[in-house]
Amino acid sequence: DIQMTQSPSSLSASVGDRVTITCRSSQHINNYLNWYQQKPGKAPKLLIYAASSLQSGVPSRFAGSGSGTDFTLTISSLQLDDSATYYCQRSSYSPLAFGQGTKVEIK
Amino acid sequence: EVQLLESGGRLVQPGGSLRLSCAASGFSFSDNTMSWVRQAPGKGPEWLSGILGNGGTTFYADSVKGQFTISRDNSKTTLFLQMNSLRVEDTAVYYCAKDRLGGDGYWDFDFWGQGTLVTVSS
């Protein structure tokens, strides 16, 4: 199976900081990579699909990049509301897989 | 407005069976691939199974293949997950999720239900 590895597993940053989360695939997956945000007790929310396309309604401070095996989620200016766990997800079958998550805390 | 409402989760003994339902509304249900995703306490999401819009093609994670069965009733806009031979490690919140686009599986989930808790314990 293709493995998805996220880093870091957690981070703490201040409001206004630029935050970068990486996701690496063990095999080439073109741009079949999505990013989700999850807050406690809630379902995941789609932020980015196809590696770099912003889902409707998601603030423009979120951006995705990458192709092949290495992908990045960037929050350009961290806001209080961005405190959450972020997951990458491979959307090339099979089987589908999520990364292990990155917990973002606000200092 | 898209709505997905899961039901059927409860406490069940190891070895037992359970059928989850997901009632969908607000979109063309029969056009969309649907999936089940679970999340064990303190863990990340785990995709379990998906089914194309016409119900004729299904996909499973290795971890549940032969144990879980996905199905759908497009006339009732409802998705199902039949779970057999349940184990303690199947304890999780189970979500149904909708593909962002209609057609064959794109596997990017733009709407999720609120989840239903399945607890497997003696």
Coordinates of C-alpha atoms in Angstrom, one line a residue:
Chain A
D1 CA 0.0 0.0 0.0
I2 CA 1.0 3.6 -0.6
Q3 CA 1.9 5.2 2.8
M4 CA 1.2 8.9 3.6
T5 CA 3.5 10.6 6.1
Q6 CA 2.7 14.0 7.5
S7 CA 5.0 16.3 9.4
P8 CA 5.2 17.7 11.9
S9 CA 2.8 15.8 14.1
S10 CA 2.1 19.0 16.0
L11 CA 3.1 22.6 16.0
S12 CA 2.4 25.8 18.0
A13 CA 2.4 29.1 16.3
S14 CA 1.2 32.7 16.9
V15 CA -1.7 34.5 15.2
G16 CA -0.4 36.0 12.0
D17 CA 2.4 33.4 11.5
R18 CA 2.9 31.5 8.3
V19 CA 2.4 27.8 8.9
T20 CA 3.5 24.9 6.7
I21 CA 2.5 21.3 6.9
T22 CA 4.0 18.6 4.7
C23 CA 2.6 15.3 3.4
R24 CA 4.8 12.8 1.6
S25 CA 3.6 9.8 -0.3
S26 CA 5.7 6.6 -0.6
Q27 CA 4.8 6.4 -4.3
H28 CA 4.0 9.0 -7.0
I29 CA 0.4 10.0 -6.9
N30 CA 0.3 12.9 -9.4
N31 CA -2.0 15.5 -7.8
Y32 CA -4.4 13.1 -6.1
L33 CA -4.0 14.7 -2.7
N34 CA -6.6 16.5 -0.5
W35 CA -6.3 18.4 2.8
Y36 CA -8.9 18.4 5.6
Q37 CA -9.3 20.4 8.8
Q38 CA -10.9 18.7 11.8
K39 CA -12.0 20.3 15.0
P40 CA -12.8 18.2 18.2
G41 CA -16.1 16.5 18.0
K42 CA -16.7 17.5 14.4
A43 CA -16.3 15.8 11.0
P44 CA -13.4 16.6 8.8
K45 CA -13.8 19.6 6.5
L46 CA -12.4 19.6 3.0
L47 CA -10.0 22.5 2.5
I48 CA -8.0 21.7 -0.6
Y49 CA -8.6 19.1 -3.4
A50 CA -6.4 18.0 -6.2
A51 CA -3.3 19.2 -4.3
S52 CA -3.9 22.9 -4.9
S53 CA -7.6 23.7 -5.6
L54 CA -9.3 25.7 -2.9
Q55 CA -12.7 24.2 -1.9
S56 CA -15.6 26.6 -2.1
G57 CA -16.0 28.7 1.0
V58 CA -12.6 28.1 2.4
P59 CA -10.6 31.2 3.3
S60 CA -7.8 32.2 0.8
R61 CA -5.2 32.0 3.5
F62 CA -5.2 28.3 3.0
A63 CA -3.1 27.0 0.0
G64 CA -2.0 23.7 -1.2
S65 CA 1.0 22.8 -3.5
G66 CA 3.0 19.9 -4.7
S67 CA 2.7 17.0 -7.1
G68 CA 4.1 13.5 -7.3
T69 CA 5.3 12.6 -3.8
D70 CA 5.7 15.8 -1.8
F71 CA 2.8 18.1 -0.9
T72 CA 2.4 21.2 1.3
L73 CA -0.5 22.9 3.1
T74 CA 0.3 26.5 3.9
I75 CA -1.7 28.8 6.1
S76 CA -0.4 32.2 5.1
S77 CA -1.5 34.1 8.3
L78 CA -2.7 31.9 11.1
Q79 CA -6.0 32.8 12.8
L80 CA -7.5 31.7 16.1
D81 CA -10.1 29.7 14.2
D82 CA -7.4 27.6 12.6
S83 CA -6.7 25.7 15.8
A84 CA -7.4 22.2 14.6
T85 CA -5.9 18.9 13.3
Y86 CA -5.1 18.8 9.7
Y87 CA -5.0 15.6 7.6
C88 CA -3.8 14.9 4.1
Q89 CA -5.7 12.2 2.1
R90 CA -4.6 10.4 -1.0
S91 CA -7.5 10.2 -3.5
S92 CA -5.9 7.8 -5.9
Y93 CA -7.3 4.4 -5.3
S94 CA -6.4 2.0 -3.9
P95 CA -6.9 2.0 -1.2
L96 CA -7.5 5.5 -0.1
A97 CA -5.5 6.7 2.9
F98 CA -5.3 9.6 5.3
G99 CA -2.1 10.9 6.9
Q100 CA -1.7 10.6 10.6
G101 CA -2.5 14.3 11.2
T102 CA -0.9 17.5 12.3
K103 CA -2.3 19.3 15.3
V104 CA -2.0 23.1 15.1
E105 CA -2.2 25.0 18.3
I106 CA -2.2 28.8 18.8
K107 CA 0.3 30.2 21.2
Chain B
E1 CA -28.7 22.2 1.5
V2 CA -26.8 19.0 1.5
Q3 CA -27.5 16.8 4.6
L4 CA -26.1 13.5 5.6
L5 CA -27.6 11.9 8.7
E6 CA -26.1 8.7 10.0
S7 CA -27.9 6.3 12.3
G8 CA -27.6 2.8 13.8
G9 CA -24.6 3.1 16.0
R10 CA -24.8 1.6 19.4
L11 CA -23.1 -0.7 21.9
V12 CA -22.7 -4.2 20.5
Q13 CA -20.9 -7.3 21.8
P14 CA -17.8 -8.7 20.1
G15 CA -18.9 -11.0 17.3
G16 CA -22.1 -9.1 16.8
S17 CA -23.5 -7.4 13.7
L18 CA -24.7 -3.9 13.1
R19 CA -26.2 -2.0 10.1
L20 CA -25.5 1.6 9.7
S21 CA -27.7 4.0 7.6
C22 CA -27.0 7.4 6.1
A23 CA -30.0 9.4 4.9
A24 CA -29.0 11.9 2.3
S25 CA -30.8 14.9 0.9
G26 CA -30.1 18.2 -0.9
F27 CA -28.2 16.7 -3.9
S28 CA -28.6 14.2 -6.7
F29 CA -27.8 11.1 -4.6
S30 CA -27.7 8.6 -7.4
D31 CA -25.1 10.7 -9.2
N32 CA -22.5 10.6 -6.4
T33 CA -20.1 8.1 -5.1
M34 CA -20.5 7.7 -1.4
S35 CA -18.1 6.4 1.2
W36 CA -17.9 5.3 4.8
V37 CA -15.0 6.6 6.9
R38 CA -14.4 5.8 10.6
Q39 CA -12.4 7.4 13.3
A40 CA -11.3 5.5 16.4
P41 CA -10.9 7.6 19.6
G42 CA -7.8 9.8 19.4
K43 CA -6.9 8.5 15.9
G44 CA -7.1 9.8 12.4
P45 CA -9.8 9.0 9.9
E46 CA -9.8 5.7 8.2
W47 CA -11.5 5.2 4.8
L48 CA -13.5 1.9 4.9
S49 CA -15.6 1.6 1.8
G50 CA -17.0 3.4 -1.2
I51 CA -19.8 2.8 -3.7
L52 CA -20.4 4.3 -7.1
G53 CA -23.6 6.1 -7.8
N54 CA -25.4 3.2 -9.6
G55 CA -24.5 0.9 -6.8
G56 CA -22.9 -1.6 -9.1
T57 CA -19.3 -1.1 -8.1
T58 CA -17.9 -1.2 -4.5
F59 CA -14.5 -0.7 -3.0
Y60 CA -13.2 -1.8 0.4
A61 CA -10.2 -1.2 2.6
D62 CA -8.2 -4.4 3.2
S63 CA -9.0 -4.0 7.0
V64 CA -12.8 -4.6 6.4
K65 CA -12.9 -6.6 3.2
G66 CA -15.1 -9.6 3.8
Q67 CA -16.4 -8.2 7.1
F68 CA -18.3 -5.1 6.0
T69 CA -20.7 -4.6 3.1
I70 CA -21.6 -1.3 1.6
S71 CA -24.9 -0.8 -0.3
R72 CA -27.2 2.0 -1.3
D73 CA -30.9 2.5 -2.1
N74 CA -31.1 5.4 -4.6
S75 CA -34.9 5.4 -4.4
K76 CA -34.7 6.2 -0.7
T77 CA -31.4 8.2 -1.0
T78 CA -29.9 6.1 1.7
L79 CA -26.4 4.6 2.1
F80 CA -25.8 1.5 4.3
L81 CA -23.0 -0.3 5.9
Q82 CA -23.5 -3.8 7.1
M83 CA -20.9 -4.7 9.7
N84 CA -20.4 -8.3 10.8
S85 CA -18.1 -10.2 13.2
L86 CA -17.4 -6.9 15.0
R87 CA -14.3 -6.6 17.1
V88 CA -13.3 -4.3 19.9
E89 CA -11.0 -2.5 17.5
D90 CA -14.0 -1.6 15.3
T91 CA -15.0 0.9 18.0
A92 CA -15.2 4.3 16.4
V93 CA -17.3 7.1 15.1
Y94 CA -18.6 6.1 11.6
Y95 CA -19.1 8.9 9.1
C96 CA -20.7 8.8 5.7
A97 CA -19.2 11.1 3.2
K98 CA -20.1 12.4 -0.3
D99 CA -17.8 12.8 -3.2
R100 CA -17.3 16.4 -4.3
L101 CA -18.4 15.7 -7.9
G102 CA -20.9 13.4 -9.4
G103 CA -19.7 10.5 -11.5
D104 CA -17.2 7.8 -10.9
G105 CA -15.2 8.1 -7.7
Y106 CA -13.1 11.2 -7.2
W107 CA -12.6 10.3 -3.5
D108 CA -12.6 13.9 -2.2
F109 CA -15.2 14.3 0.4
D110 CA -17.0 17.7 0.5
F111 CA -19.8 16.8 2.8
W112 CA -19.8 14.5 5.9
G113 CA -22.5 13.4 8.3
Q114 CA -22.2 14.1 12.0
G115 CA -21.2 10.6 12.7
T116 CA -22.6 7.7 14.6
L117 CA -20.8 6.0 17.4
V118 CA -20.2 2.2 17.3
T119 CA -18.9 0.7 20.6
V120 CA -17.9 -2.9 20.5
S121 CA -17.5 -4.2 24.1
S122 CA -18.5 -7.1 26.3

